[in-house]
Amino acid sequence: MDNLGFKLTAITVALAMTACSHKESNVSMPQQVVFTDVSTEVGLDTDKNWKYGGPSLSDLNNDGYYELLLTNHDSTPVQLFLSNSDFSYTKQADIYPRVDLHGMASGDYDNDGDNDILLSLGGGNGLTPQPQRLLQNNNGQFTDVTEQAGLSKMGARGRSVRWVDLDNDGDLDFIQVNAEKMVTENTPRNILFMNNGNGTFEYHPSPVFENLNSERVLITDFNNDNIPDIIGFNGYSPLVVLQGNNDLSFTDVTSHVLPKGLETTGTLTLAHADIDNDGDMDYYLARGKLHYSIANNSISYNNELKRLDLRDEGNKSHDGLSLTTQGSLILSGFYHFPRGKKMAAMPVYLGEQQVQITTPSDEYEINPVQAQGFAKSITKTGWYIGYLGNNQWRVEWHLADDLAWDVRASFKNVLDYKTQWTPQNLALQDILLRNDNGRFVDISSQLPTETIDNNWGVVPGDFNNDALVDFVVYRFGYLKQRVADLLLINQGNNNFTSQLLNSATSELNQDSHGDMGAAFDYNHDGKLDLLSGDDDNGSWHLYKNTTPMADKHFSLIRVGYSQTGIDPLGAKIHIRTEQATQYQLVGSHSASHSQSLMNIAHFGLGNDANIKEISITWRDGSNQVLRNQPADRLIDIGNIKY
């Protein structure tokens, strides 16, 4: 149980359900999957800050181990952790200064055998639109070649970047996906750059893509025509499916492929995986509400700590609530996220006399005598707190202008509270779409009730090596308390059971939130491990999969360059055993703002110790097949460039 006795309110009912109930099913409960936090052991030392939607993983130097590109949004320089042969990591000297960093992507745009890096920078709320940054990888040294590559003239409010070969000419083009345009911007909402094949790029008009109302995209191939497609989402508007036309243009097929009437607004991360081993991609939509949506009449109440946590909008407004205590009221965590106009701290005024005190970040105790009565008139921006007698308190907050993205506060020693408004319910139902010949069928009813929550991320992978793809779902949690994430274990026939991942949530009950991560076998022992980023005062963590799997086999397949010189991105991997045929697409298995290049594919094989056939098809149609391969080892296919 991870609710710690929380009193149920409109905001916490669905969250509490996730800690104490399971969807009824005829299947038996599977073996628990267990993780151990090895962050310190492997040298993954990171700061506690905002994350912004997940890591970018790729084998930057083609040595067979993934490097970790991590972001703390705008608080640290870009962080690159280089892998070592002993499965540890070394933080490289800052490859780019501290900026307003959002998405990242890795890919070999110049076809020299190592992966280069794209960075997506914010545009100062539209006031200072920024071009993406291209860092060329030259034997582990990264050089900013944005200007030389012809990319410095067009910028926007950058959110996500993606490498993708949209015209199938063998080299990687890329797309820049941006936040909504401001009226002063004269460039397209989104920008597509075509690779000229000589180290430079040029803008290529693509009207359907340019007008895509999304800030995050997944590169996929939903119809198996070997042409990359784009699925766009941003949390504030419905999912959009763009079918690629193989010429840097797209056709919007959303109404054709999605079930009629399906509500997809609130999708924060999208994953693709072949959950039924039928050879096409199915899709999991992790849905929830982001910081700005949360900042509107949101409350969490912890009955054990007698603490009420609050978030509200930072626009011009006035609101309040009533508290019941036994004695003093303890204040803490009073904070506002500044919005343009600077305000060092939002003032706190006590009682009818409006005596100003230092705005409390740490615990600050006030007794009834200090706060007698309540303000008769409220005109200035600030928090107003007054004692009304008989253990009753009144708290109001007033913003005279649009001053913040949100305001936050915590009150301890609270026995009860009342509001004249209904606290916001942050929970949404996740969505699972089965792909039937290029059209999606909603099978969300097969998901456990624990998935009705505020879910910010999802990562697919076979975590128990039974030849069926599972999902890790990252839960935001309470306003100031991390809760355990979920593992959805695939039982076959579109059924999933759930497990709380207490062993893979190191900051459980701390003041941080679930965000996003990646699944990969960092130590090549055949078990999928987890890299997870805890947002909003949280760190990055690496969790080693320590589940006993003596009777389960695996295969690691490293896809190199084709004999025709095509890099691994977009290659299709099919493996066939006695038990099942499985399929993966090289690239990102799930996406928020960043893109990974996962060319070391992990497959669970169940009880099969032999692989009948491995088939790799690169994006130019070239193919390589291996037959009768043993399990439980790393298999290289294609040309591995060192």
XYZ file of C-alpha atoms in Angstrom:
642
model
C 0.000 0.000 0.000
C 1.362 3.415 -0.913
C -1.447 5.748 0.152
C -0.205 6.153 3.754
C -3.691 6.774 5.047
C -4.544 9.605 2.693
C -8.017 10.999 3.211
C -9.984 10.524 -0.007
C -10.973 13.684 -1.832
C -12.121 14.269 -5.394
C -8.496 14.498 -6.456
C -7.319 11.381 -4.632
C -10.132 8.851 -5.089
C -8.764 7.422 -8.319
C -5.195 7.598 -7.053
C -6.096 5.659 -3.931
C -7.804 3.012 -6.058
C -4.468 2.310 -7.668
C -2.912 1.335 -4.349
C -5.534 -1.099 -3.139
C -7.461 -2.759 -5.968
C -6.895 -5.087 -8.892
C -9.031 -5.758 -11.925
C -10.693 -9.122 -11.496
C -9.207 -11.743 -13.759
C -9.207 -15.490 -14.173
C -5.433 -15.533 -14.642
C -3.171 -16.422 -11.732
C -0.901 -13.785 -10.281
C 2.531 -13.943 -11.939
C 5.916 -13.969 -10.265
C 6.862 -10.541 -8.947
C 9.504 -8.657 -10.929
C 12.139 -7.224 -8.592
C 14.612 -4.356 -9.071
C 17.542 -2.938 -7.088
C 18.698 0.686 -7.259
C 22.316 0.600 -8.514
C 22.621 4.321 -9.362
C 25.449 4.974 -6.918
C 27.174 1.700 -7.752
C 27.357 2.499 -11.488
C 28.288 6.183 -11.073
C 24.951 7.734 -12.014
C 25.126 10.833 -9.824
C 22.544 13.436 -10.855
C 20.859 16.516 -9.455
C 17.371 16.809 -8.018
C 15.475 18.936 -10.482
C 12.861 19.043 -13.212
C 13.326 16.493 -16.000
C 11.134 17.332 -19.011
C 9.990 14.049 -20.408
C 12.553 11.292 -20.457
C 16.101 10.376 -21.529
C 17.743 9.762 -24.896
C 19.642 6.474 -25.077
C 21.947 5.380 -27.876
C 25.261 3.671 -28.462
C 27.081 6.874 -29.373
C 30.421 5.172 -30.099
C 29.152 1.754 -31.294
C 30.921 -0.214 -28.574
C 27.852 -2.263 -27.681
C 26.700 -0.278 -24.634
C 24.182 2.535 -24.425
C 25.201 6.037 -23.434
C 22.735 8.079 -21.343
C 21.747 11.587 -22.408
C 19.888 13.166 -19.512
C 18.217 16.477 -18.909
C 17.304 18.479 -15.833
C 15.382 20.989 -17.972
C 16.964 24.403 -17.349
C 18.945 23.793 -14.177
C 22.095 21.992 -15.369
C 24.131 21.660 -18.569
C 23.297 18.774 -20.894
C 24.383 15.612 -19.115
C 26.078 12.764 -20.978
C 27.012 9.597 -19.129
C 29.433 7.430 -21.108
C 29.217 3.667 -20.678
C 32.220 1.610 -19.594
C 32.981 -2.044 -20.278
C 32.444 -2.877 -16.596
C 28.819 -1.629 -16.872
C 29.534 1.596 -15.005
C 29.135 5.153 -16.299
C 31.394 8.180 -16.432
C 29.949 11.653 -16.692
C 31.547 13.474 -19.621
C 32.497 17.106 -19.332
C 29.545 19.324 -20.219
C 28.853 18.903 -23.932
C 26.571 21.940 -24.018
C 25.941 24.777 -21.523
C 22.917 25.160 -19.303
C 19.938 26.148 -21.447
C 16.159 25.802 -21.552
C 16.523 22.213 -22.746
C 13.572 20.106 -23.784
C 13.831 17.108 -26.135
C 17.000 15.375 -27.364
C 17.711 12.830 -30.108
C 20.655 10.729 -31.315
C 21.359 9.585 -34.873
C 24.131 9.283 -37.453
C 23.192 12.060 -39.874
C 26.627 12.152 -41.574
C 26.967 8.348 -41.824
C 30.426 8.277 -40.262
C 29.628 5.460 -37.833
C 28.901 7.398 -34.636
C 25.729 9.070 -33.468
C 25.272 12.818 -33.416
C 22.985 14.746 -31.075
C 20.078 17.112 -31.595
C 18.915 19.442 -28.822
C 15.535 21.169 -28.703
C 15.597 24.520 -26.904
C 12.678 26.559 -25.594
C 11.814 29.915 -27.096
C 11.252 32.092 -24.045
C 7.453 31.782 -24.234
C 7.687 32.879 -27.855
C 9.773 35.977 -27.158
C 13.095 34.451 -28.262
C 12.458 31.585 -30.731
C 15.473 29.246 -30.833
C 16.818 26.982 -33.566
C 17.573 23.417 -32.540
C 21.245 22.675 -31.911
C 23.174 20.012 -33.820
C 26.197 18.538 -32.038
C 28.414 16.562 -34.397
C 30.145 13.564 -32.861
C 33.800 13.278 -33.865
C 35.230 10.305 -31.990
C 33.548 11.340 -28.762
C 34.140 15.083 -29.113
C 30.980 17.079 -29.739
C 31.059 20.220 -31.866
C 28.143 22.599 -32.370
C 27.721 22.661 -36.181
C 24.267 24.259 -36.212
C 25.419 27.192 -38.326
C 27.631 25.202 -40.710
C 24.801 22.732 -41.299
C 22.451 25.541 -42.352
C 20.149 25.275 -39.373
C 20.618 28.552 -37.537
C 18.088 30.674 -39.426
C 14.840 28.978 -38.381
C 13.757 28.507 -34.786
C 10.666 28.322 -32.640
C 9.475 27.299 -29.173
C 11.286 23.976 -29.337
C 9.810 20.942 -27.616
C 10.835 17.735 -29.445
C 13.314 16.706 -32.142
C 13.382 13.467 -34.135
C 15.765 11.857 -36.597
C 13.863 10.082 -39.376
C 14.481 9.217 -43.036
C 11.321 10.672 -44.572
C 12.266 10.321 -48.250
C 14.034 6.952 -47.993
C 17.204 8.231 -49.631
C 19.415 6.603 -47.003
C 20.331 9.608 -44.847
C 18.541 10.993 -41.823
C 16.307 14.028 -42.083
C 14.892 15.538 -38.928
C 11.812 17.237 -37.636
C 11.458 19.926 -35.026
C 8.163 19.828 -33.117
C 7.302 23.034 -31.305
C 4.872 24.641 -28.914
C 2.023 26.726 -30.240
C 3.136 29.792 -32.203
C 2.887 33.265 -30.775
C 1.399 35.991 -32.975
C 4.860 37.504 -33.495
C 6.353 34.309 -34.985
C 6.603 34.106 -38.770
C 8.053 30.605 -39.138
C 5.979 27.408 -39.349
C 4.662 25.860 -36.135
C 6.780 22.751 -36.830
C 9.815 22.554 -39.112
C 11.082 19.740 -41.335
C 14.710 19.720 -42.490
C 15.843 17.572 -45.403
C 19.343 16.081 -45.317
C 21.280 17.146 -48.421
C 23.747 14.291 -47.987
C 26.760 16.587 -47.665
C 26.546 17.556 -44.006
C 23.985 20.299 -44.571
C 20.214 20.532 -44.302
C 17.542 22.661 -45.896
C 14.031 23.546 -44.845
C 11.415 21.533 -46.714
C 7.767 22.673 -46.639
C 5.373 20.001 -45.388
C 2.006 21.655 -44.667
C 0.235 18.811 -42.855
C 3.184 18.252 -40.544
C 3.826 21.970 -40.044
C 0.300 22.459 -38.710
C 0.362 19.448 -36.395
C -1.004 20.582 -33.022
C 1.386 18.534 -30.891
C 4.490 18.997 -28.785
C 5.502 15.322 -28.650
C 5.599 12.690 -31.392
C 6.314 8.983 -31.798
C 7.984 7.786 -34.999
C 6.378 4.477 -35.933
C 5.076 2.378 -38.848
C 1.492 1.581 -37.909
C 0.516 0.143 -41.318
C 3.688 -1.881 -41.989
C 4.340 -0.242 -45.367
C 7.995 0.418 -44.444
C 7.403 4.181 -44.562
C 7.744 6.073 -41.244
C 4.586 7.553 -39.780
C 4.113 10.152 -37.036
C 1.685 10.054 -34.147
C 1.431 13.437 -32.440
C 0.167 14.268 -28.947
C 0.651 16.989 -26.346
C -1.663 16.432 -23.390
C -3.977 19.300 -24.308
C -5.501 18.091 -27.581
C -6.433 14.771 -29.211
C -4.016 12.279 -30.757
C -3.186 12.858 -34.446
C -2.009 10.088 -36.803
C 0.006 11.215 -39.846
C 0.747 8.574 -42.476
C 4.059 9.118 -44.234
C 4.030 9.419 -48.023
C 7.760 8.666 -48.537
C 8.378 12.143 -49.979
C 8.576 14.310 -46.813
C 4.813 14.835 -46.860
C 2.035 13.306 -44.784
C -1.651 12.454 -44.890
C -3.793 12.903 -41.790
C -5.524 9.522 -41.306
C -6.641 10.040 -37.698
C -10.358 9.596 -38.373
C -9.661 6.524 -40.486
C -7.538 4.541 -38.034
C -8.761 5.573 -34.553
C -11.999 4.244 -33.034
C -14.858 6.712 -33.376
C -15.491 8.784 -30.273
C -12.281 7.735 -28.498
C -11.132 10.512 -26.111
C -7.339 10.736 -26.415
C -6.792 14.203 -24.933
C -4.373 13.995 -22.034
C -1.886 11.647 -23.713
C 1.539 12.481 -22.238
C 3.606 9.534 -23.492
C 3.004 7.043 -26.283
C 4.556 3.582 -26.573
C 4.477 1.090 -29.419
C 5.025 -2.640 -29.009
C 3.724 -5.857 -30.508
C 1.765 -7.051 -27.480
C 0.136 -10.014 -29.250
C 3.081 -11.139 -31.431
C 1.124 -10.749 -34.659
C 3.777 -8.676 -36.436
C 2.434 -5.124 -36.091
C 2.703 -2.341 -33.559
C 0.084 -1.865 -30.863
C -0.056 1.356 -28.843
C -0.234 2.302 -25.168
C -1.304 5.877 -24.305
C -0.192 7.044 -20.845
C -2.609 9.813 -19.916
C -2.601 12.448 -17.217
C -2.349 16.138 -16.473
C 0.782 18.270 -16.618
C 1.986 20.971 -14.235
C -0.112 23.737 -15.783
C -3.276 21.623 -15.792
C -2.650 20.499 -12.223
C -2.363 24.156 -11.183
C -6.071 24.691 -10.787
C -7.811 23.889 -7.501
C -5.710 20.799 -6.738
C -5.460 19.349 -3.238
C -3.816 16.328 -1.651
C -4.511 15.582 2.007
C -2.260 13.228 3.996
C -4.211 11.994 7.002
C -1.158 10.397 8.617
C 0.898 13.607 8.515
C -2.184 15.840 8.909
C -0.852 17.811 5.948
C -2.770 19.516 3.169
C -0.901 20.309 -0.052
C -2.290 22.850 -2.487
C -1.662 23.978 -6.054
C -3.592 26.654 -7.894
C -3.270 28.800 -10.981
C -0.978 31.806 -11.020
C -3.242 33.969 -13.177
C -5.088 37.018 -11.890
C -7.406 35.392 -9.380
C -8.697 35.144 -5.813
C -9.557 31.929 -3.969
C -9.519 30.336 -0.538
C -10.320 27.465 1.808
C -11.084 26.825 5.486
C -8.992 24.667 7.809
C -9.620 22.975 11.135
C -6.623 22.430 13.431
C -5.877 21.462 16.984
C -3.717 24.369 18.086
C -1.119 25.973 15.829
C -0.968 25.892 12.022
C 2.337 24.933 10.387
C 3.158 26.457 7.007
C 5.735 25.166 4.512
C 6.563 24.979 0.810
C 5.070 28.362 -0.127
C 6.237 28.797 -3.691
C 5.280 30.345 -6.991
C 6.701 29.545 -10.411
C 7.443 33.059 -11.813
C 5.820 33.987 -15.097
C 7.627 36.793 -16.869
C 7.219 39.478 -14.229
C 9.594 38.774 -11.369
C 8.447 38.535 -7.788
C 11.013 37.292 -5.291
C 8.408 35.714 -3.034
C 4.652 35.931 -2.745
C 4.006 37.757 0.571
C 2.202 36.099 3.492
C -0.062 38.261 5.696
C -1.455 37.186 9.088
C -4.706 38.112 10.787
C -6.966 41.113 10.517
C -3.968 43.428 10.830
C -2.264 41.762 7.839
C 1.107 41.411 9.544
C 3.618 40.286 6.958
C 5.939 37.376 7.776
C 8.808 35.808 5.851
C 7.344 33.605 3.129
C 7.937 30.095 4.505
C 9.780 27.542 2.414
C 10.674 25.404 5.430
C 8.254 24.739 8.288
C 6.974 27.896 9.977
C 4.587 27.569 12.935
C 1.980 30.230 13.659
C -0.297 30.209 16.706
C -3.831 31.604 16.948
C -2.686 34.759 18.764
C -0.385 35.751 15.866
C -3.179 35.452 13.315
C -6.294 36.759 15.131
C -9.115 37.679 12.770
C -9.074 37.947 9.011
C -8.337 40.707 6.505
C -11.303 42.996 5.853
C -10.042 44.002 2.407
C -7.683 42.147 0.065
C -6.168 44.078 -2.829
C -2.463 43.203 -2.855
C -0.958 40.012 -4.223
C -0.295 37.580 -1.396
C -1.393 34.804 0.931
C -3.825 35.820 3.701
C -4.165 33.635 6.798
C -6.395 34.289 9.783
C -7.592 32.518 12.948
C -11.369 32.713 13.398
C -11.655 30.975 16.772
C -12.739 27.486 17.819
C -9.808 25.886 15.908
C -11.024 27.386 12.636
C -8.697 29.117 10.155
C -9.248 30.914 6.893
C -6.664 30.930 4.069
C -7.032 32.995 0.901
C -4.642 33.802 -1.932
C -4.907 36.778 -4.244
C -3.007 37.527 -7.463
C -3.508 41.021 -8.808
C -2.047 40.066 -12.213
C -0.861 37.038 -14.213
C 2.260 36.557 -12.117
C 3.004 32.828 -11.982
C 2.564 29.522 -13.772
C 1.308 28.114 -10.491
C 1.246 28.777 -6.745
C 1.899 26.085 -4.122
C 1.622 25.780 -0.356
C 1.430 23.152 2.377
C -0.364 23.311 5.721
C 0.359 20.871 8.563
C -1.549 20.045 11.758
C -4.746 20.090 9.698
C -7.598 17.895 10.945
C -10.134 18.846 8.281
C -10.724 21.321 5.479
C -13.572 22.788 3.448
C -13.674 24.455 0.047
C -16.363 26.304 -1.857
C -15.020 24.611 -5.001
C -14.566 20.991 -6.017
C -10.930 19.879 -5.904
C -9.685 18.759 -9.299
C -9.586 15.046 -10.122
C -6.232 14.411 -11.814
C -6.913 10.814 -12.840
C -7.517 9.742 -16.442
C -7.937 6.290 -17.968
C -4.929 5.049 -19.921
C -5.659 3.677 -23.392
C -4.471 0.459 -25.056
C -4.986 0.172 -28.808
C -4.630 -3.140 -30.610
C -3.527 -2.802 -34.228
C -5.715 -4.839 -36.579
C -4.312 -4.455 -40.097
C -3.607 -0.749 -39.725
C -6.762 0.148 -37.800
C -6.839 0.513 -34.036
C -9.223 -1.289 -31.695
C -9.711 0.061 -28.171
C -8.987 -2.714 -25.660
C -8.459 -0.401 -22.683
C -11.100 -2.333 -20.746
C -8.501 -5.110 -20.458
C -6.217 -2.853 -18.395
C -6.199 -3.105 -14.584
C -8.019 -0.324 -12.708
C -4.653 0.842 -11.346
C -4.059 2.518 -14.697
C -6.769 5.083 -13.921
C -4.372 7.681 -12.576
C -2.248 10.701 -13.481
C 0.293 8.813 -15.596
C 3.181 10.692 -17.166
C 5.206 7.958 -18.836
C 5.185 4.418 -20.182
C 7.996 2.065 -21.208
C 7.454 -1.303 -22.957
C 9.638 -4.389 -22.584
C 9.620 -8.059 -21.650
C 10.630 -7.746 -17.999
C 10.083 -11.422 -17.116
C 11.427 -12.962 -20.365
C 8.240 -14.877 -21.166
C 8.115 -13.703 -24.831
C 5.321 -11.201 -24.138
C 5.788 -7.421 -23.925
C 4.935 -5.774 -20.602
C 4.641 -2.069 -19.689
C 6.074 0.072 -16.894
C 3.765 3.029 -16.197
C 5.172 6.122 -14.445
C 2.688 7.744 -12.058
C 2.863 11.415 -11.109
C 1.607 10.679 -7.567
C 0.309 13.179 -5.036
C 1.126 16.877 -5.125
C 4.122 16.457 -2.820
C 4.592 12.728 -2.575
C 6.079 10.151 -4.936
C 4.096 6.907 -5.217
C 5.149 3.537 -6.602
C 5.040 3.109 -10.358
C 3.183 0.227 -12.014
C 4.315 -2.842 -13.931
C 1.661 -4.283 -16.215
C 2.523 -7.926 -16.871
C 1.278 -9.332 -20.163
C -0.658 -12.576 -19.666
C -1.478 -13.089 -23.336
C -4.906 -12.709 -24.988
C -4.715 -8.929 -24.329
C -4.836 -9.441 -20.555
C -2.541 -7.665 -18.073
C -2.060 -7.987 -14.343
C -0.483 -5.234 -12.276
C 2.321 -4.970 -9.749
C 3.351 -1.956 -7.693
C 7.031 -1.251 -8.367
C 8.124 -0.367 -4.860
C 11.551 -1.845 -5.651
C 11.958 0.553 -8.595
C 10.758 3.734 -6.885
C 13.642 4.923 -4.706
C 12.054 8.273 -3.858
C 8.839 6.689 -2.624
C 6.939 9.113 -0.343
C 9.436 11.920 -1.056
C 8.665 15.302 -2.610
C 9.099 14.268 -6.250
C 7.005 12.804 -9.036
C 7.077 10.021 -11.605
C 8.013 11.236 -15.073
C 9.541 8.978 -17.736
C 12.371 6.519 -18.379
C 13.735 3.772 -20.630
C 14.114 -0.004 -20.465
C 17.361 -1.666 -21.548
C 19.747 -4.407 -20.448
C 22.575 -2.256 -19.123
C 24.770 -5.165 -17.956
C 23.965 -7.708 -20.697
C 22.703 -10.334 -18.239
C 19.526 -10.916 -20.250
C 17.158 -9.009 -17.955
C 15.606 -5.666 -18.811
C 16.651 -2.906 -16.396
C 15.064 0.517 -15.880
C 16.413 4.055 -16.147
C 13.905 6.367 -14.468
C 13.766 10.114 -13.988
C 11.877 11.528 -11.002
C 10.559 14.979 -11.839
C 10.206 18.100 -9.667
C 12.856 17.692 -6.954
C 13.811 14.171 -8.049
C 16.913 12.453 -9.471
C 17.727 9.934 -12.184
C 17.926 6.315 -11.065
C 19.140 3.078 -12.645
C 17.313 -0.005 -11.416
C 18.862 -3.439 -11.989
C 16.423 -6.259 -12.702
C 17.221 -8.909 -10.069
C 14.284 -11.234 -10.743
C 15.234 -14.947 -10.695
C 14.762 -16.322 -14.237
C 16.584 -19.652 -14.208
C 14.127 -21.250 -16.649
C 13.694 -18.260 -18.976
C 15.928 -17.488 -21.946
C 16.714 -14.270 -23.814
C 18.432 -12.834 -26.852
C 20.234 -9.521 -27.360
C 20.449 -8.561 -31.028
C 22.679 -5.656 -32.022
C 21.740 -4.204 -35.398
C 24.556 -2.497 -37.282
C 24.681 -0.866 -40.699
C 23.357 -2.729 -43.734
C 25.580 -3.975 -46.533
C 24.221 -1.010 -48.525
C 25.457 1.422 -45.855
C 22.150 2.218 -44.150
C 22.322 3.048 -40.420
C 20.165 1.037 -37.968
C 17.390 3.592 -37.324
C 14.065 2.242 -38.547
C 15.303 -1.318 -39.123
C 12.754 -4.063 -38.440
C 13.705 -7.099 -36.363
C 11.742 -10.349 -36.536
C 12.769 -13.396 -34.532
C 11.101 -16.802 -34.644
C 11.279 -19.525 -32.021
C 9.202 -22.614 -31.313
C 7.053 -20.568 -28.947
C 6.503 -17.278 -30.787
C 7.430 -14.842 -33.531
C 8.369 -11.421 -32.163
C 8.895 -8.025 -33.771
C 10.666 -4.780 -32.840
C 11.383 -1.525 -34.646
C 14.797 0.061 -34.062
C 14.361 3.547 -32.623
C 12.407 4.714 -29.594
C 10.057 2.191 -28.059
C 8.165 5.038 -26.422
C 8.324 8.795 -26.662
C 7.656 11.947 -24.743
C 9.989 14.816 -25.693
C 13.197 12.846 -26.401
C 14.096 10.121 -28.898
C 16.346 7.114 -28.330
C 18.094 4.878 -30.822
C 17.684 1.378 -29.383
C 19.659 -0.815 -31.780
C 20.532 -3.435 -29.134
C 17.201 -5.231 -28.997
C 16.235 -7.399 -26.033
C 13.857 -10.324 -26.538
C 12.558 -12.670 -23.874
C 12.318 -16.199 -25.269
C 10.428 -18.044 -22.549
C 11.545 -21.676 -22.429
C 13.054 -21.635 -25.941
C 16.845 -22.104 -25.919
C 17.123 -21.907 -29.699
C 16.166 -19.187 -32.178
C 14.999 -20.644 -35.466
C 15.388 -17.426 -37.447
C 16.443 -13.797 -37.018
C 15.548 -11.442 -39.863
C 16.670 -7.799 -40.094
C 15.206 -5.524 -42.755
C 16.765 -2.076 -43.065
C 14.730 0.879 -44.262
C 16.014 0.587 -47.866
C 14.640 -2.952 -48.033
C 17.981 -4.735 -47.701
C 17.731 -7.835 -45.548
C 19.916 -10.232 -43.589
C 18.816 -13.537 -42.071
C 20.471 -15.774 -39.474
C 19.113 -19.236 -38.651
C 19.486 -21.678 -35.772
C 21.052 -19.284 -33.294
C 21.585 -20.132 -29.604
C 19.836 -18.100 -26.919
C 21.322 -16.224 -23.980
C 23.939 -14.169 -25.801
C 24.524 -10.978 -27.785
C 24.265 -11.499 -31.548
C 25.646 -8.915 -33.981
C 23.932 -8.509 -37.349
C 25.095 -6.085 -40.016
C 28.200 -3.994 -40.218
C 29.259 -2.738 -36.785
C 31.306 0.429 -37.306
C 33.889 1.220 -34.636
